[in-house]
Tab-separated table of C-alpha atoms in Angstrom:
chain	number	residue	atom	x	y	z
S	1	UNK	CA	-5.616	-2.765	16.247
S	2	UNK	CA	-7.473	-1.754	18.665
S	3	UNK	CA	-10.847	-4.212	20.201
S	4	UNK	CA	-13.208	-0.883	20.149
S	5	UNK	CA	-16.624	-3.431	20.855
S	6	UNK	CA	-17.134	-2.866	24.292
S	7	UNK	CA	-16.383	1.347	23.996
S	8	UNK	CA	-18.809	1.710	21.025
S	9	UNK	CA	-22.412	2.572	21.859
S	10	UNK	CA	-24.835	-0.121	20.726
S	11	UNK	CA	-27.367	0.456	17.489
S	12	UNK	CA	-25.627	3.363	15.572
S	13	UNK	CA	-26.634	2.834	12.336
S	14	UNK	CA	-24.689	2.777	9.130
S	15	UNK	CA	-25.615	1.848	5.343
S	16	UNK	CA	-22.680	-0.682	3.520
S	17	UNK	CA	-22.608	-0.502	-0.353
S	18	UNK	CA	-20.626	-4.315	-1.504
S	19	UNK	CA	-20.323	-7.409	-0.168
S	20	UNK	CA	-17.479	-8.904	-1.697
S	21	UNK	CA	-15.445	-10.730	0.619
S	22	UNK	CA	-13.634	-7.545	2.382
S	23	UNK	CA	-17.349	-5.552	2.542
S	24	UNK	CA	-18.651	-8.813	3.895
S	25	UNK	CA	-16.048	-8.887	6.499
S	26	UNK	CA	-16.605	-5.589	7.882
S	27	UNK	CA	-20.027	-5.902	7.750
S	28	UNK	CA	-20.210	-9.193	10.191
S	29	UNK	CA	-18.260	-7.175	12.651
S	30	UNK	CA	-20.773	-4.155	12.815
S	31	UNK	CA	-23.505	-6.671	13.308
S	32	UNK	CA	-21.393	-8.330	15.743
S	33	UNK	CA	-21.075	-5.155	17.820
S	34	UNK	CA	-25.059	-4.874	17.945
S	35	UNK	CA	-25.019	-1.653	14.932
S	36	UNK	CA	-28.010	-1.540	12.563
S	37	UNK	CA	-26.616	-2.191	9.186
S	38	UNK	CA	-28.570	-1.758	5.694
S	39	UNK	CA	-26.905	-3.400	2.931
S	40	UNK	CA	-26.524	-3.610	-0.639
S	41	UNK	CA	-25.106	-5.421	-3.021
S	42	UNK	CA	-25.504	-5.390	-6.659
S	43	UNK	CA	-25.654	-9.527	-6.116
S	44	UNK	CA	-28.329	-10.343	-4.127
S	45	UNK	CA	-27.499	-13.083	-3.202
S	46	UNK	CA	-24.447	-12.180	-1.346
S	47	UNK	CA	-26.806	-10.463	1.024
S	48	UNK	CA	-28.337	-13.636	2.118
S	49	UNK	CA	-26.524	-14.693	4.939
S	50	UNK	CA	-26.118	-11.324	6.105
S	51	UNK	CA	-29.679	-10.735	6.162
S	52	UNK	CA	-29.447	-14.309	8.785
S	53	UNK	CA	-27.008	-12.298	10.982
S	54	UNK	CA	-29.445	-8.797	11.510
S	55	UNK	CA	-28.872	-6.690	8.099
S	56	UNK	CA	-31.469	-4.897	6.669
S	57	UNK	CA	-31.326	-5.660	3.348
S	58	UNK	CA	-31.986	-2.888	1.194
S	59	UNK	CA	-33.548	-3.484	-2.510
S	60	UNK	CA	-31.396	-1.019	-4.401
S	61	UNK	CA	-28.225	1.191	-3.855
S	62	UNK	CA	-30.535	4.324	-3.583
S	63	UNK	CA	-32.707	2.348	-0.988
S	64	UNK	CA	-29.636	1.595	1.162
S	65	UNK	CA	-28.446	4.995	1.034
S	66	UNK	CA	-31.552	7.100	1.919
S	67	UNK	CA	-31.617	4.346	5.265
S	68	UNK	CA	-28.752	6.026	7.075
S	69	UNK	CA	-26.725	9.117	7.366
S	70	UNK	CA	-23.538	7.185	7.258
S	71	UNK	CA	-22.779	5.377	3.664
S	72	UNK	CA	-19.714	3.080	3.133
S	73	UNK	CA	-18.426	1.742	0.011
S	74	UNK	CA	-16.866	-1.114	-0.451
S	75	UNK	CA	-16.656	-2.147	-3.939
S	76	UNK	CA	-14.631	-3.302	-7.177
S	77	UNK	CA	-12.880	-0.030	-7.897
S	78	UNK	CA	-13.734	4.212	-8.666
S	79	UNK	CA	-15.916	3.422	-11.514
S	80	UNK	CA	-18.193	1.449	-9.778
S	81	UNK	CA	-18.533	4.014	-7.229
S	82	UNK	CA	-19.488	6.263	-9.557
S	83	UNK	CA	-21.827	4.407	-11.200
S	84	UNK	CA	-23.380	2.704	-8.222
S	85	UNK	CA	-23.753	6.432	-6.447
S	86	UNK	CA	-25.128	7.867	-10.164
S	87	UNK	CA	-28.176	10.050	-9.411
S	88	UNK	CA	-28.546	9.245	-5.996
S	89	UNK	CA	-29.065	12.176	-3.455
S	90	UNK	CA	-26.383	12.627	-1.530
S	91	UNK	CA	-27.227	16.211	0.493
S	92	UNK	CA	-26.350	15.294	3.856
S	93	UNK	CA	-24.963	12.037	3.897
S	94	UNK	CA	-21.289	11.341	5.358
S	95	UNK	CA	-19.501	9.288	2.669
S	96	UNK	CA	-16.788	6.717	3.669
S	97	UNK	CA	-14.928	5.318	0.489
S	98	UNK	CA	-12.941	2.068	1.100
S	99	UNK	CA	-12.833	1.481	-2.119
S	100	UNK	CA	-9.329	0.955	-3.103
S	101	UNK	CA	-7.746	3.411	-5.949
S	102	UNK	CA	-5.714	5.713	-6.655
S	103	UNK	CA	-4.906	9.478	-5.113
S	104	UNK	CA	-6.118	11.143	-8.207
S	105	UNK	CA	-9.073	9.338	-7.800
S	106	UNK	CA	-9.967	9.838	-4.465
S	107	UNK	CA	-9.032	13.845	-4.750
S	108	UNK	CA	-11.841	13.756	-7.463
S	109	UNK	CA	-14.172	11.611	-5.757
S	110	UNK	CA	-14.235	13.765	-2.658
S	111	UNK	CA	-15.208	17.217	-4.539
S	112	UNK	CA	-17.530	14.431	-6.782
S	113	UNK	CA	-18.840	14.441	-3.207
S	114	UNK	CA	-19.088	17.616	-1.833
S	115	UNK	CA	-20.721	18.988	-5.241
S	116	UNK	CA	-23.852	16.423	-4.141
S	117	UNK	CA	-23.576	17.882	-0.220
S	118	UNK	CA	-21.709	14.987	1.187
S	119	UNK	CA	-19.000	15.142	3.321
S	120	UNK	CA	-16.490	13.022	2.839
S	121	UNK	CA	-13.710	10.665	4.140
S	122	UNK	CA	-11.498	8.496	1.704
S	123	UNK	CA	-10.061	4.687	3.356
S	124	UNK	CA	-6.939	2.657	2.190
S	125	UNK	CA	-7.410	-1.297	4.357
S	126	UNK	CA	-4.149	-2.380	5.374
S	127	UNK	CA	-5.646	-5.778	6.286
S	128	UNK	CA	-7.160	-8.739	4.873
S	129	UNK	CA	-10.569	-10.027	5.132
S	130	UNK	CA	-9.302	-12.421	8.078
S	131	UNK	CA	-7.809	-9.602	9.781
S	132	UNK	CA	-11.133	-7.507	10.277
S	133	UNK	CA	-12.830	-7.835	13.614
S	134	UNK	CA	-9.896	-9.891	14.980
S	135	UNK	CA	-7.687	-7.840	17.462
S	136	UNK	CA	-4.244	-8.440	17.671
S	137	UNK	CA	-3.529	-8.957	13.966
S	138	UNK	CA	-2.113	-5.868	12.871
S	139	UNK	CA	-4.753	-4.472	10.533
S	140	UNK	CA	-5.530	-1.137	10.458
S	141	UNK	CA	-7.407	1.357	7.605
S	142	UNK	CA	-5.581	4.385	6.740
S	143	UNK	CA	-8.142	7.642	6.674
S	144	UNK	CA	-8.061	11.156	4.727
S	145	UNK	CA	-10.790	13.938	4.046
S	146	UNK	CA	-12.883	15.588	6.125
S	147	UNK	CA	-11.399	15.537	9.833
S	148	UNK	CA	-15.164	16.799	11.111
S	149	UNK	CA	-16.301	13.457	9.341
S	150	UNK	CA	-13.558	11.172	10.981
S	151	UNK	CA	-13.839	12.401	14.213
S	152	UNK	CA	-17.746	12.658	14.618
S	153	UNK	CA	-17.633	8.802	13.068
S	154	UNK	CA	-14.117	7.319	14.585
S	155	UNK	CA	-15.989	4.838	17.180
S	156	UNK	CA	-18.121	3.490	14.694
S	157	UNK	CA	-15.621	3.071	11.751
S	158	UNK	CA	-12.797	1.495	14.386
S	159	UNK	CA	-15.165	-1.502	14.754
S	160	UNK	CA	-13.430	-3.433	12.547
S	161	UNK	CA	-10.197	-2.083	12.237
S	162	UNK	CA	-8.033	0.865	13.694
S	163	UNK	CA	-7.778	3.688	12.350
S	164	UNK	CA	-4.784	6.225	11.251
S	165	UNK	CA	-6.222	9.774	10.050
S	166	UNK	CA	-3.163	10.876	7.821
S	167	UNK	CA	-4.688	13.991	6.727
S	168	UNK	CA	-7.109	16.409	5.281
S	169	UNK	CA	-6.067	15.862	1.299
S	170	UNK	CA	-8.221	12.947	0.560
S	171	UNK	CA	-5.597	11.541	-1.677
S	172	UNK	CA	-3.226	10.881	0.793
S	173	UNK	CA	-5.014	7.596	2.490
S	174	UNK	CA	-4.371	6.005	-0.703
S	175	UNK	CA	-1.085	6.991	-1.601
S	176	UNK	CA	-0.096	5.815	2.120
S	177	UNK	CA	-1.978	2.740	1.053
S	178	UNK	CA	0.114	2.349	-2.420
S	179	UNK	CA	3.240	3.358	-0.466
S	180	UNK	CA	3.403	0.714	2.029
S	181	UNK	CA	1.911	-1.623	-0.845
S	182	UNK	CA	4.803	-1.274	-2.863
S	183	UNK	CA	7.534	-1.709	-0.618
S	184	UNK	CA	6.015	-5.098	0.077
S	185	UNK	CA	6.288	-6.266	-3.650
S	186	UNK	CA	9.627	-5.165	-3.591
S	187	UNK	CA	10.203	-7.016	-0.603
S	188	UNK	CA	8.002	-9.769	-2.025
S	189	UNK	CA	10.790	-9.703	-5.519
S	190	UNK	CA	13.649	-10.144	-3.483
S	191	UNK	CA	12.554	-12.899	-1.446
S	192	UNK	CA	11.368	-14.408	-4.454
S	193	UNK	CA	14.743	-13.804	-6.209
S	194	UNK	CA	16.124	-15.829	-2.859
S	195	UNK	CA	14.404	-18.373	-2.885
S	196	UNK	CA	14.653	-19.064	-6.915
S	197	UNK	CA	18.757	-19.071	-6.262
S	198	UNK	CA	18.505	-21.963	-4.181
S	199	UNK	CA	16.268	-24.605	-6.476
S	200	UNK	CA	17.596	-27.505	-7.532
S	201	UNK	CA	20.430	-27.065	-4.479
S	202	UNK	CA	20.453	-29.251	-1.324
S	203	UNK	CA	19.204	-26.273	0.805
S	204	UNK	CA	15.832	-26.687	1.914
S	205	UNK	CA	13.789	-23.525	1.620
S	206	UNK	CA	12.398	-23.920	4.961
S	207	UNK	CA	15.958	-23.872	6.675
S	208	UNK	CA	16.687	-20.583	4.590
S	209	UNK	CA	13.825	-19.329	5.827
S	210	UNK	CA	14.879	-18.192	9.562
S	211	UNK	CA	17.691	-17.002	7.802
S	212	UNK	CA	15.763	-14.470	5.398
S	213	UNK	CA	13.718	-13.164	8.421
S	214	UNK	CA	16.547	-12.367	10.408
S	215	UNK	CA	18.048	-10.732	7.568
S	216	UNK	CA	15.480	-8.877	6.335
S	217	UNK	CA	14.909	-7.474	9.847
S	218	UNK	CA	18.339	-6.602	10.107
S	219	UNK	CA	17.961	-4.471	7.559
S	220	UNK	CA	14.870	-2.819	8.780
S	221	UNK	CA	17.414	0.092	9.865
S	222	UNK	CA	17.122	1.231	6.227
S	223	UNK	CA	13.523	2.915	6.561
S	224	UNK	CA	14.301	5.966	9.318
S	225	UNK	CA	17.956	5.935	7.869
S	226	UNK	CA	16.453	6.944	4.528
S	227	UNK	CA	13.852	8.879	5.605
S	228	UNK	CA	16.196	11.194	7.596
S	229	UNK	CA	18.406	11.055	4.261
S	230	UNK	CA	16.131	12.624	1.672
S	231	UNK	CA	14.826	15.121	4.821
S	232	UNK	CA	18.045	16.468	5.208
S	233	UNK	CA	19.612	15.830	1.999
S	234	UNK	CA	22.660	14.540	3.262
S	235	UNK	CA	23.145	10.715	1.897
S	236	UNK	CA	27.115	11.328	2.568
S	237	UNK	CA	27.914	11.558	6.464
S	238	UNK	CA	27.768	8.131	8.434
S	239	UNK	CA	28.162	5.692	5.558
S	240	UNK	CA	29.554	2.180	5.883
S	241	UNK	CA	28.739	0.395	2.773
S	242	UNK	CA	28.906	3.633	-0.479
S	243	UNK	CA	27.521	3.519	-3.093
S	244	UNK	CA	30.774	2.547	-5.467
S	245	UNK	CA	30.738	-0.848	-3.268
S	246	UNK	CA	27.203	-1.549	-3.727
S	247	UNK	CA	27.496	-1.150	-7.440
S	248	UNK	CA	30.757	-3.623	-7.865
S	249	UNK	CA	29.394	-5.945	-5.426
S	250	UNK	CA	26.140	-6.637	-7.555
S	251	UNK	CA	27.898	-7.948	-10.187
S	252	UNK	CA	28.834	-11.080	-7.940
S	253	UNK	CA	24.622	-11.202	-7.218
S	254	UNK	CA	24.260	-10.694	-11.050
S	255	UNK	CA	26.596	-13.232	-11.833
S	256	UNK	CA	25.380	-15.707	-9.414
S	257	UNK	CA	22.022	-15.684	-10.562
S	258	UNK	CA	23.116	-16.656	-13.935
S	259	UNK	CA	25.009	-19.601	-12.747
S	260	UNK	CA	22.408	-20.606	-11.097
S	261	UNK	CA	20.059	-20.472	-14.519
S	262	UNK	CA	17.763	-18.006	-12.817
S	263	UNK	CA	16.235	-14.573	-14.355
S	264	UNK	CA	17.448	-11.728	-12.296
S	265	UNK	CA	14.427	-9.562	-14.029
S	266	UNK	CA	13.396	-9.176	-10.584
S	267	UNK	CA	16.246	-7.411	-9.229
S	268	UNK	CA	18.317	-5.756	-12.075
S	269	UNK	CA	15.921	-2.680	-12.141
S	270	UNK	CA	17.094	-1.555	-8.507
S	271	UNK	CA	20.845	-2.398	-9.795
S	272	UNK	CA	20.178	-0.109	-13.059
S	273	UNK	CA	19.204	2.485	-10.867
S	274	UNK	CA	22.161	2.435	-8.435
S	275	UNK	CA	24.515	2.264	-11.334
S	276	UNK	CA	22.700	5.681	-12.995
S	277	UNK	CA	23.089	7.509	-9.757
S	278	UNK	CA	27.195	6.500	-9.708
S	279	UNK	CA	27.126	6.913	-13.400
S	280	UNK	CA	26.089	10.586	-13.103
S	281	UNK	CA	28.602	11.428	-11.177
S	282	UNK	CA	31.166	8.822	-9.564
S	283	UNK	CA	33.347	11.821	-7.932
S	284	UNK	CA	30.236	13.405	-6.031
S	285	UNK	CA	27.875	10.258	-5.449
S	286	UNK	CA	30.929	7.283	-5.141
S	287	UNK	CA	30.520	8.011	-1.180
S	288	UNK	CA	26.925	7.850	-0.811
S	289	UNK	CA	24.643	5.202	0.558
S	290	UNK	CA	22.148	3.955	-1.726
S	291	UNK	CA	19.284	6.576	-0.517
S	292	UNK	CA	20.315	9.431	-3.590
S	293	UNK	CA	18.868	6.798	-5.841
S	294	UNK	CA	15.534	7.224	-5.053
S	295	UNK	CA	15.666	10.494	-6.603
S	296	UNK	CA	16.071	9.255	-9.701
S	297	UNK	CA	12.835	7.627	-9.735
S	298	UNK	CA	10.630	11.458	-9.309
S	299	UNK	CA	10.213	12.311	-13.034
């Protein structure tokens, strides 16, 4: 992330819908960087402190809009967009959605949008509320929808966090979102899996813990490998470790788990999977990596 303080002229102004605690974090950094900021929130009392810092407070959601060209929501989820927005005008206004949900939803919210005259740009926050305003953590907030929007408001919105434009479908901020999202549970499950093997056992979690890292970076290689697989189609050529191996060898996981008295509920889905792909064909996938599998999951 990129400190964008100093570059961004002073007093541009901006309206905030929600103050939860990710609105509230994004909000302190505008007023940080000297921007006038209305607010709203449909607590008032979250608004409090805020109005301490510099905010304007505005009285209701329509107030807050009609104070600046530039909107952002931050709230619960796509229904309460809807319903905070409901009957509000719109015509003119440049929308910024961080609301999370889901690519459906933010397809439909952006021609919800342009129907009322707003053009507009859809957010997924890859950061936490500790990570906004605070350079050198990592966060960043994926952006898709109107480029004219992005680019005409980039300085402004990079105040808190950077910013990644990954396209003009306004869906695909939040699938980006969802997609990094869920290789983190995953990643989440197996570490948890890990760590649930070694209970009861004279191995201290924190001295498997260097281990895991290393490990898990180790494998890192897997993300362009795959990538490169399902663009070219080839999961054959270059394989160390096929698909026949990985199968047998996850009975020894599967069996250790149960010595160990410990579910493996949070592995045995990826193993199902693996064993369908061999299963379907042992002659034509045996020699594959693992990568084919993923096809199995597009219904």
């Amino acid at each position: 992330m990129t400190d964008t303080h100093a570059q961004t002229p002073p007093q541009l102004s901006l309206t905030l819908l929600g103050l939860g605690d990710m609105g509230t974090a994004l909000a302190r950094t505008w007023l940080a960087a000297g921007h006038s900021l209305t607010v709203w929130n449909r607590t008032p009392a979250k608004a409090g402190a805020l109005a301490a810092e510099g905010a304007s407070v505005a009285a209701s959601a329509a107030d807050a809009v009609a104070a600046s060209a530039l909107v952002v929501v931050c709230l619960l989820d796509d229904a309460g967009v809807g319903a905070t927005l409901d009957g509000i005008d719109l015509s003119g206004k440049d929308l910024v959605n961080l609301t999370t949900g889901t690519p459906a939803e933010a397809r439909a919210r952006a021609a919800w949008a342009a129907e009322r005259g707003a053009r507009y740009l859809d957010g997924g926050i890859m950061a936490t509320p500790t990570m906004i305003g605070a350079p050198g953590t990592g966060g960043y907030v994926f952006y898709s929808g109107s480029r004219a929007l992005f680019d005409s408001r980039r300085a402004l919105l990079e105040v808190p966090a950077g910013s990644r434009f990954v396209g003009e479908n306004p869906g695909h901020a939040a699938l980006h979102d969802v997609a990094l999202l869920s290789a983190m549970w995953g990643m989440f499950a197996g570490i948890s899996h890990a760590y649930a093997l070694i209970e009861g056992e004279d191995i201290a979690p924190k001295d498997l813990a260097p281990l895991l890292s290393e490990w898990l970076g180790a494998m890192g290689f897997f993300v362009g490998n795959a990538a490169e697989r399902l663009t070219s189609r080839d999961f054959t050529s270059g394989v160390v470790s096929n698909l026949t191996m990985q199968v047998t060898g996850s009975g020894t996981m599967l069996r250790t788990a149960e010595e160990q008295g410990v579910s493996a509920e949070l592995v045995t889905p990826y193993v199902d999977l693996l064993r369908r792909r061999l299963a379907a064909d042992p002659a034509a996938h045996g020699g594959e990596d693992t990568t084919g599998a993923i096809l199995l999951l597009k219904r």
